[in-house]
């Protein structure tokens, strides 16, 4: 991948000179939307230790704000949120390093500072880290190669994280493989969304380990119903039962949203967040009040289409 992009492109020294000229002169801001898993089927464990999944992802308006600023010095990632790592363990740092290498540049990335205003709760199954990484890739590409690098950005995204490719487009998507293979679906009719997040988080590897121990293949063997948009209640999340067995509060919150009239109420991804879909804002407001409980945070947001997601996430040059 790197050699194909590097052909005719800047060498490392050229890249450094280019970044030096731009330092302190350009800044790009992007919105990084969250996602929910409308449906999640775990098909089994793969040879590479990942799990084969089939999931319907839906972008929602709740978002982080990612800003990439050209400057002299090392590549840095910063946030006021203490729960987010800012060293090389951060997915944004990994994304920046992967893009740097794909562009054919050597050494450690530098010349950019990334700051993130976190609104999406971490480790909640809402894809915040992956969305931030996707936004950062687009912002860095805009500053490093302003003539465009869409193909390389998409190739890099698939290597950074399973959900990262989804966030380059958003909307309603079917994801397969370990989640990196995506196919756009017809947009879901707009719903208002109540998101509830407990004080505790659920580790994704642990959730899949619990599924491995229970092997609920009876649901995994089936695909989502063909007319699932008309019967959202028939969708499922295979990780939900084993997680609820360890955290019954999640199941109680799902039940509260169902009792409030949600067209679909479920845990998102591997948890710990729970969401409910409602046809009207008024119904969602009432449901949000009903699911409030001590230590839990709640949000009122809405689903967004591919077109809305791309508008929301479009890089905006602010300097």
mmCIF file of C-alpha atoms in Angstrom:
data_model
loop_
_atom_site.group_PDB
_atom_site.id
_atom_site.type_symbol
_atom_site.label_atom_id
_atom_site.label_comp_id
_atom_site.label_asym_id
_atom_site.label_seq_id
_atom_site.Cartn_x
_atom_site.Cartn_y
_atom_site.Cartn_z
ATOM 1 C CA UNK A 1 0.000 0.000 0.000
ATOM 2 C CA UNK A 2 2.696 2.483 0.966
ATOM 3 C CA UNK A 3 4.743 1.940 -2.202
ATOM 4 C CA UNK A 4 1.753 2.566 -4.468
ATOM 5 C CA UNK A 5 0.891 5.828 -2.763
ATOM 6 C CA UNK A 6 4.491 6.938 -2.507
ATOM 7 C CA UNK A 7 5.140 6.650 -6.247
ATOM 8 C CA UNK A 8 5.452 10.194 -7.492
ATOM 9 C CA UNK A 9 4.639 11.492 -3.996
ATOM 10 C CA UNK A 10 6.808 13.315 -1.456
ATOM 11 C CA UNK A 11 9.833 11.612 0.079
ATOM 12 C CA UNK A 12 10.281 11.917 3.824
ATOM 13 C CA UNK A 13 12.430 15.052 3.575
ATOM 14 C CA UNK A 14 10.024 16.666 1.126
ATOM 15 C CA UNK A 15 7.155 15.883 3.478
ATOM 16 C CA UNK A 16 8.962 17.474 6.395
ATOM 17 C CA UNK A 17 9.671 20.638 4.416
ATOM 18 C CA UNK A 18 6.027 20.759 3.355
ATOM 19 C CA UNK A 19 4.835 20.421 6.935
ATOM 20 C CA UNK A 20 7.323 23.037 8.110
ATOM 21 C CA UNK A 21 5.988 25.558 5.600
ATOM 22 C CA UNK A 22 2.403 24.907 6.741
ATOM 23 C CA UNK A 23 3.159 24.954 10.449
ATOM 24 C CA UNK A 24 0.821 27.187 12.458
ATOM 25 C CA UNK A 25 -1.045 28.159 9.283
ATOM 26 C CA UNK A 26 -3.751 25.542 8.807
ATOM 27 C CA UNK A 27 -6.357 23.913 10.994
ATOM 28 C CA UNK A 28 -9.105 21.438 10.139
ATOM 29 C CA UNK A 29 -12.112 20.650 12.325
ATOM 30 C CA UNK A 30 -14.371 17.606 11.938
ATOM 31 C CA UNK A 31 -17.356 16.171 13.762
ATOM 32 C CA UNK A 32 -17.045 12.475 14.621
ATOM 33 C CA UNK A 33 -20.521 10.898 15.051
ATOM 34 C CA UNK A 34 -21.343 7.908 17.247
ATOM 35 C CA UNK A 35 -23.031 4.692 16.108
ATOM 36 C CA UNK A 36 -25.419 2.106 17.449
ATOM 37 C CA UNK A 37 -25.687 -1.536 16.431
ATOM 38 C CA UNK A 38 -29.249 -2.127 15.287
ATOM 39 C CA UNK A 39 -28.444 -5.825 14.878
ATOM 40 C CA UNK A 40 -25.360 -7.879 15.759
ATOM 41 C CA UNK A 41 -24.869 -11.560 14.907
ATOM 42 C CA UNK A 42 -21.684 -13.292 16.026
ATOM 43 C CA UNK A 43 -20.898 -16.054 13.546
ATOM 44 C CA UNK A 44 -17.949 -17.622 15.342
ATOM 45 C CA UNK A 45 -14.308 -17.226 16.225
ATOM 46 C CA UNK A 46 -11.798 -16.793 13.388
ATOM 47 C CA UNK A 47 -8.277 -18.162 13.014
ATOM 48 C CA UNK A 48 -6.879 -14.664 13.694
ATOM 49 C CA UNK A 49 -8.724 -14.647 17.065
ATOM 50 C CA UNK A 50 -11.181 -12.000 15.935
ATOM 51 C CA UNK A 51 -14.834 -12.940 15.621
ATOM 52 C CA UNK A 52 -16.768 -13.112 12.369
ATOM 53 C CA UNK A 53 -19.747 -10.789 12.672
ATOM 54 C CA UNK A 54 -22.712 -9.581 10.675
ATOM 55 C CA UNK A 55 -23.991 -6.285 12.025
ATOM 56 C CA UNK A 56 -26.218 -3.406 10.962
ATOM 57 C CA UNK A 57 -24.619 -0.135 12.018
ATOM 58 C CA UNK A 58 -26.481 3.142 12.282
ATOM 59 C CA UNK A 59 -24.901 6.579 12.703
ATOM 60 C CA UNK A 60 -26.410 8.970 15.253
ATOM 61 C CA UNK A 61 -26.033 12.715 15.694
ATOM 62 C CA UNK A 62 -24.183 12.541 19.035
ATOM 63 C CA UNK A 63 -20.578 13.392 18.153
ATOM 64 C CA UNK A 64 -17.059 14.282 19.250
ATOM 65 C CA UNK A 65 -15.172 17.239 17.774
ATOM 66 C CA UNK A 66 -11.733 16.498 16.297
ATOM 67 C CA UNK A 67 -9.356 19.330 15.366
ATOM 68 C CA UNK A 68 -6.062 18.792 13.533
ATOM 69 C CA UNK A 69 -3.615 21.704 13.527
ATOM 70 C CA UNK A 70 -0.446 21.933 11.435
ATOM 71 C CA UNK A 71 2.478 23.000 13.602
ATOM 72 C CA UNK A 72 6.144 22.305 14.234
ATOM 73 C CA UNK A 73 6.954 19.475 16.575
ATOM 74 C CA UNK A 74 5.904 15.863 17.174
ATOM 75 C CA UNK A 75 2.512 14.405 16.345
ATOM 76 C CA UNK A 76 0.372 14.707 19.476
ATOM 77 C CA UNK A 77 -3.154 13.774 20.551
ATOM 78 C CA UNK A 78 -4.792 15.705 23.390
ATOM 79 C CA UNK A 79 -8.128 15.764 25.187
ATOM 80 C CA UNK A 80 -9.427 17.087 28.482
ATOM 81 C CA UNK A 81 -11.124 13.727 29.039
ATOM 82 C CA UNK A 82 -8.920 11.782 31.437
ATOM 83 C CA UNK A 83 -10.393 8.443 30.322
ATOM 84 C CA UNK A 84 -8.957 8.849 26.810
ATOM 85 C CA UNK A 85 -5.297 7.796 26.362
ATOM 86 C CA UNK A 86 -3.160 10.394 24.601
ATOM 87 C CA UNK A 87 -0.078 8.265 23.949
ATOM 88 C CA UNK A 88 0.484 5.576 21.308
ATOM 89 C CA UNK A 89 -2.343 3.497 22.776
ATOM 90 C CA UNK A 90 -4.809 6.022 21.356
ATOM 91 C CA UNK A 91 -6.463 4.900 18.106
ATOM 92 C CA UNK A 92 -6.034 8.399 16.641
ATOM 93 C CA UNK A 93 -2.273 8.148 17.148
ATOM 94 C CA UNK A 94 -2.268 4.715 15.486
ATOM 95 C CA UNK A 95 -4.295 6.103 12.573
ATOM 96 C CA UNK A 96 -1.906 9.024 12.103
ATOM 97 C CA UNK A 97 1.152 6.765 12.184
ATOM 98 C CA UNK A 98 -0.446 4.344 9.688
ATOM 99 C CA UNK A 99 -1.312 7.165 7.281
ATOM 100 C CA UNK A 100 2.181 8.631 7.601
ATOM 101 C CA UNK A 101 3.713 5.293 6.591
ATOM 102 C CA UNK A 102 1.186 4.791 3.777
ATOM 103 C CA UNK A 103 2.232 8.123 2.291
ATOM 104 C CA UNK A 104 5.780 6.796 2.052
ATOM 105 C CA UNK A 105 7.236 8.965 4.799
ATOM 106 C CA UNK A 106 9.790 7.511 7.215
ATOM 107 C CA UNK A 107 10.351 8.017 10.906
ATOM 108 C CA UNK A 108 7.842 9.117 13.526
ATOM 109 C CA UNK A 109 4.942 11.324 12.390
ATOM 110 C CA UNK A 110 5.183 14.960 13.314
ATOM 111 C CA UNK A 111 3.958 18.382 12.277
ATOM 112 C CA UNK A 112 0.351 17.916 13.517
ATOM 113 C CA UNK A 113 -1.432 18.340 16.851
ATOM 114 C CA UNK A 114 -4.838 16.700 17.248
ATOM 115 C CA UNK A 115 -7.258 17.795 19.960
ATOM 116 C CA UNK A 116 -10.509 15.991 20.737
ATOM 117 C CA UNK A 117 -13.566 17.303 22.548
ATOM 118 C CA UNK A 118 -15.199 14.137 23.847
ATOM 119 C CA UNK A 119 -18.974 13.902 23.957
ATOM 120 C CA UNK A 120 -19.335 10.216 23.084
ATOM 121 C CA UNK A 121 -18.839 8.127 26.249
ATOM 122 C CA UNK A 122 -15.829 5.837 26.093
ATOM 123 C CA UNK A 123 -15.965 2.029 26.202
ATOM 124 C CA UNK A 124 -19.741 2.063 25.746
ATOM 125 C CA UNK A 125 -20.254 0.332 22.388
ATOM 126 C CA UNK A 126 -20.882 3.627 20.565
ATOM 127 C CA UNK A 127 -17.702 3.642 18.472
ATOM 128 C CA UNK A 128 -16.242 6.886 19.799
ATOM 129 C CA UNK A 129 -12.578 5.888 19.423
ATOM 130 C CA UNK A 130 -13.132 4.502 15.907
ATOM 131 C CA UNK A 131 -15.061 7.590 14.832
ATOM 132 C CA UNK A 132 -12.321 9.871 16.175
ATOM 133 C CA UNK A 133 -9.753 7.839 14.227
ATOM 134 C CA UNK A 134 -11.772 8.094 11.002
ATOM 135 C CA UNK A 135 -12.168 11.855 11.458
ATOM 136 C CA UNK A 136 -8.464 12.242 12.216
ATOM 137 C CA UNK A 137 -7.520 10.306 9.060
ATOM 138 C CA UNK A 138 -9.589 12.675 6.941
ATOM 139 C CA UNK A 139 -8.233 15.746 8.715
ATOM 140 C CA UNK A 140 -4.617 14.633 8.497
ATOM 141 C CA UNK A 141 -5.014 13.780 4.818
ATOM 142 C CA UNK A 142 -6.415 17.268 4.205
ATOM 143 C CA UNK A 143 -3.329 18.848 5.791
ATOM 144 C CA UNK A 144 -0.662 16.421 4.585
ATOM 145 C CA UNK A 145 -1.892 15.830 1.023
ATOM 146 C CA UNK A 146 -4.478 18.521 0.206
ATOM 147 C CA UNK A 147 -4.851 17.299 -3.377
ATOM 148 C CA UNK A 148 -6.690 14.274 -2.008
ATOM 149 C CA UNK A 149 -5.861 10.800 -0.749
ATOM 150 C CA UNK A 150 -9.275 9.195 -0.487
ATOM 151 C CA UNK A 151 -8.124 5.762 -1.616
ATOM 152 C CA UNK A 152 -5.244 5.542 0.826
ATOM 153 C CA UNK A 153 -7.403 6.861 3.675
ATOM 154 C CA UNK A 154 -9.882 4.042 3.073
ATOM 155 C CA UNK A 155 -7.127 1.447 2.863
ATOM 156 C CA UNK A 156 -5.543 2.687 6.084
ATOM 157 C CA UNK A 157 -8.909 2.811 7.890
ATOM 158 C CA UNK A 158 -9.414 -0.937 7.407
ATOM 159 C CA UNK A 159 -6.081 -1.640 9.138
ATOM 160 C CA UNK A 160 -6.658 0.677 12.107
ATOM 161 C CA UNK A 161 -9.860 -0.750 13.582
ATOM 162 C CA UNK A 162 -12.916 -2.807 12.694
ATOM 163 C CA UNK A 163 -15.420 0.064 12.881
ATOM 164 C CA UNK A 164 -13.204 2.782 11.367
ATOM 165 C CA UNK A 165 -14.219 2.198 7.697
ATOM 166 C CA UNK A 166 -17.893 2.622 8.622
ATOM 167 C CA UNK A 167 -17.300 6.126 9.950
ATOM 168 C CA UNK A 168 -15.873 7.341 6.642
ATOM 169 C CA UNK A 169 -19.438 7.221 5.284
ATOM 170 C CA UNK A 170 -21.854 6.559 8.143
ATOM 171 C CA UNK A 171 -25.584 6.292 7.636
ATOM 172 C CA UNK A 172 -27.036 2.762 7.662
ATOM 173 C CA UNK A 173 -24.522 0.043 6.799
ATOM 174 C CA UNK A 174 -24.164 -3.730 6.846
ATOM 175 C CA UNK A 175 -20.727 -4.675 8.180
ATOM 176 C CA UNK A 176 -19.249 -8.160 7.872
ATOM 177 C CA UNK A 177 -15.917 -9.899 8.451
ATOM 178 C CA UNK A 178 -14.611 -8.513 11.723
ATOM 179 C CA UNK A 179 -16.643 -5.402 10.898
ATOM 180 C CA UNK A 180 -14.265 -3.867 8.353
ATOM 181 C CA UNK A 181 -16.193 -4.903 5.210
ATOM 182 C CA UNK A 182 -19.079 -2.516 4.740
ATOM 183 C CA UNK A 183 -22.015 -2.231 2.361
ATOM 184 C CA UNK A 184 -24.303 0.778 2.388
ATOM 185 C CA UNK A 185 -27.979 0.035 2.972
ATOM 186 C CA UNK A 186 -31.056 2.096 2.201
ATOM 187 C CA UNK A 187 -31.333 4.667 4.987
ATOM 188 C CA UNK A 188 -33.395 3.893 8.036
ATOM 189 C CA UNK A 189 -36.392 6.183 8.494
ATOM 190 C CA UNK A 190 -35.380 8.876 10.984
ATOM 191 C CA UNK A 191 -35.848 7.921 14.618
ATOM 192 C CA UNK A 192 -35.221 9.780 17.826
ATOM 193 C CA UNK A 193 -32.756 7.905 20.000
ATOM 194 C CA UNK A 194 -32.428 7.690 23.765
ATOM 195 C CA UNK A 195 -28.963 6.560 24.824
ATOM 196 C CA UNK A 196 -28.327 5.469 28.418
ATOM 197 C CA UNK A 197 -24.843 4.670 29.719
ATOM 198 C CA UNK A 198 -24.093 3.199 33.159
ATOM 199 C CA UNK A 199 -21.208 4.159 35.374
ATOM 200 C CA UNK A 200 -19.414 0.913 34.493
ATOM 201 C CA UNK A 201 -17.942 -0.109 31.128
ATOM 202 C CA UNK A 202 -17.764 -3.484 29.413
ATOM 203 C CA UNK A 203 -14.531 -4.666 27.816
ATOM 204 C CA UNK A 204 -15.100 -5.754 24.209
ATOM 205 C CA UNK A 205 -12.726 -8.770 24.464
ATOM 206 C CA UNK A 206 -14.460 -9.828 27.669
ATOM 207 C CA UNK A 207 -17.921 -9.585 26.081
ATOM 208 C CA UNK A 208 -16.821 -11.808 23.201
ATOM 209 C CA UNK A 209 -15.187 -14.203 25.678
ATOM 210 C CA UNK A 210 -18.512 -14.494 27.499
ATOM 211 C CA UNK A 211 -20.202 -15.199 24.163
ATOM 212 C CA UNK A 212 -17.595 -17.881 23.412
ATOM 213 C CA UNK A 213 -18.494 -19.586 26.657
ATOM 214 C CA UNK A 214 -22.230 -19.593 25.924
ATOM 215 C CA UNK A 215 -22.096 -20.082 22.124
ATOM 216 C CA UNK A 216 -25.586 -18.781 21.368
ATOM 217 C CA UNK A 217 -25.433 -20.091 17.804
ATOM 218 C CA UNK A 218 -29.227 -20.370 17.509
ATOM 219 C CA UNK A 219 -29.505 -16.631 16.870
ATOM 220 C CA UNK A 220 -26.185 -16.242 15.084
ATOM 221 C CA UNK A 221 -27.122 -18.736 12.404
ATOM 222 C CA UNK A 222 -29.876 -16.482 11.106
ATOM 223 C CA UNK A 223 -29.488 -13.250 9.148
ATOM 224 C CA UNK A 224 -31.576 -10.220 10.021
ATOM 225 C CA UNK A 225 -35.175 -10.510 8.735
ATOM 226 C CA UNK A 226 -35.580 -9.291 5.147
ATOM 227 C CA UNK A 227 -38.182 -6.688 6.160
ATOM 228 C CA UNK A 228 -36.426 -5.693 9.367
ATOM 229 C CA UNK A 229 -37.207 -1.991 8.908
ATOM 230 C CA UNK A 230 -40.882 -2.823 9.475
ATOM 231 C CA UNK A 231 -40.172 -5.071 12.485
ATOM 232 C CA UNK A 232 -37.237 -3.579 14.335
ATOM 233 C CA UNK A 233 -38.203 -5.621 17.378
ATOM 234 C CA UNK A 234 -37.099 -8.782 15.530
ATOM 235 C CA UNK A 235 -33.485 -7.619 15.425
ATOM 236 C CA UNK A 236 -31.048 -8.922 18.019
ATOM 237 C CA UNK A 237 -27.637 -8.484 19.589
ATOM 238 C CA UNK A 238 -25.921 -11.812 20.285
ATOM 239 C CA UNK A 239 -23.621 -10.207 22.863
ATOM 240 C CA UNK A 240 -26.510 -8.859 24.911
ATOM 241 C CA UNK A 241 -27.541 -12.054 26.802
ATOM 242 C CA UNK A 242 -24.047 -12.946 28.099
ATOM 243 C CA UNK A 243 -23.378 -9.328 29.104
ATOM 244 C CA UNK A 244 -26.756 -8.978 30.842
ATOM 245 C CA UNK A 245 -26.014 -12.185 32.751
ATOM 246 C CA UNK A 246 -23.098 -10.299 34.384
ATOM 247 C CA UNK A 247 -24.737 -6.861 34.424
ATOM 248 C CA UNK A 248 -28.513 -7.247 34.933
ATOM 249 C CA UNK A 249 -28.919 -3.435 35.105
ATOM 250 C CA UNK A 250 -28.452 -3.372 31.325
ATOM 251 C CA UNK A 251 -31.376 -5.752 30.867
ATOM 252 C CA UNK A 252 -33.525 -3.705 33.242
ATOM 253 C CA UNK A 253 -32.845 -0.544 31.228
ATOM 254 C CA UNK A 254 -33.662 -2.316 27.950
ATOM 255 C CA UNK A 255 -36.960 -3.420 29.509
ATOM 256 C CA UNK A 256 -37.749 0.143 30.618
ATOM 257 C CA UNK A 257 -37.224 1.450 27.093
ATOM 258 C CA UNK A 258 -39.424 -1.303 25.682
ATOM 259 C CA UNK A 259 -42.139 -0.436 28.219
ATOM 260 C CA UNK A 260 -41.868 3.208 27.132
ATOM 261 C CA UNK A 261 -42.781 2.194 23.578
ATOM 262 C CA UNK A 262 -39.399 1.896 21.861
ATOM 263 C CA UNK A 263 -39.562 0.409 18.360
ATOM 264 C CA UNK A 264 -36.206 -1.172 19.160
ATOM 265 C CA UNK A 265 -34.407 -1.259 22.521
ATOM 266 C CA UNK A 266 -31.088 -3.025 22.959
ATOM 267 C CA UNK A 267 -27.509 -2.887 24.109
ATOM 268 C CA UNK A 268 -25.220 -1.341 21.493
ATOM 269 C CA UNK A 269 -22.251 -3.420 20.367
ATOM 270 C CA UNK A 270 -20.476 -5.018 23.302
ATOM 271 C CA UNK A 271 -21.979 -2.503 25.732
ATOM 272 C CA UNK A 272 -22.336 -0.982 28.151
ATOM 273 C CA UNK A 273 -24.637 1.577 26.500
ATOM 274 C CA UNK A 274 -28.331 0.910 25.869
ATOM 275 C CA UNK A 275 -30.453 2.662 23.243
ATOM 276 C CA UNK A 276 -34.107 3.000 22.354
ATOM 277 C CA UNK A 277 -35.583 4.133 19.020
ATOM 278 C CA UNK A 278 -38.710 6.299 18.967
ATOM 279 C CA UNK A 279 -40.722 7.761 16.113
ATOM 280 C CA UNK A 280 -41.288 11.136 17.800
ATOM 281 C CA UNK A 281 -39.169 13.449 19.897
ATOM 282 C CA UNK A 282 -41.935 13.751 22.491
ATOM 283 C CA UNK A 283 -41.984 9.989 23.063
ATOM 284 C CA UNK A 284 -38.200 9.926 23.353
ATOM 285 C CA UNK A 285 -38.230 12.741 25.927
ATOM 286 C CA UNK A 286 -40.684 10.791 28.100
ATOM 287 C CA UNK A 287 -38.644 7.596 27.743
ATOM 288 C CA UNK A 288 -35.449 9.390 28.694
ATOM 289 C CA UNK A 289 -37.026 10.422 31.990
ATOM 290 C CA UNK A 290 -38.113 6.850 32.671
ATOM 291 C CA UNK A 291 -34.680 5.308 32.223
ATOM 292 C CA UNK A 292 -32.777 7.755 34.381
ATOM 293 C CA UNK A 293 -31.191 6.029 37.322
ATOM 294 C CA UNK A 294 -28.447 6.872 39.766
ATOM 295 C CA UNK A 295 -25.008 6.899 38.164
ATOM 296 C CA UNK A 296 -26.333 6.575 34.596
ATOM 297 C CA UNK A 297 -25.981 9.295 31.958
ATOM 298 C CA UNK A 298 -28.542 9.774 29.212
ATOM 299 C CA UNK A 299 -28.616 11.538 25.839
ATOM 300 C CA UNK A 300 -31.378 12.461 23.426
ATOM 301 C CA UNK A 301 -30.197 12.319 19.815
ATOM 302 C CA UNK A 302 -31.407 11.055 16.434
ATOM 303 C CA UNK A 303 -30.378 8.770 13.598
ATOM 304 C CA UNK A 304 -28.650 10.397 10.619
ATOM 305 C CA UNK A 305 -28.411 9.323 6.993
ATOM 306 C CA UNK A 306 -25.265 8.835 4.948
ATOM 307 C CA UNK A 307 -25.673 12.298 3.404
ATOM 308 C CA UNK A 308 -26.173 13.939 6.819
ATOM 309 C CA UNK A 309 -23.237 12.019 8.252
ATOM 310 C CA UNK A 310 -20.932 13.136 5.464
ATOM 311 C CA UNK A 311 -22.024 16.762 5.909
ATOM 312 C CA UNK A 312 -21.487 16.520 9.661
ATOM 313 C CA UNK A 313 -18.059 14.886 9.288
ATOM 314 C CA UNK A 314 -16.803 16.986 6.354
ATOM 315 C CA UNK A 315 -13.397 18.604 7.107
ATOM 316 C CA UNK A 316 -13.809 22.334 7.695
ATOM 317 C CA UNK A 317 -10.733 24.533 7.184
ATOM 318 C CA UNK A 318 -10.934 27.064 10.018
ATOM 319 C CA UNK A 319 -7.629 28.907 9.550
#
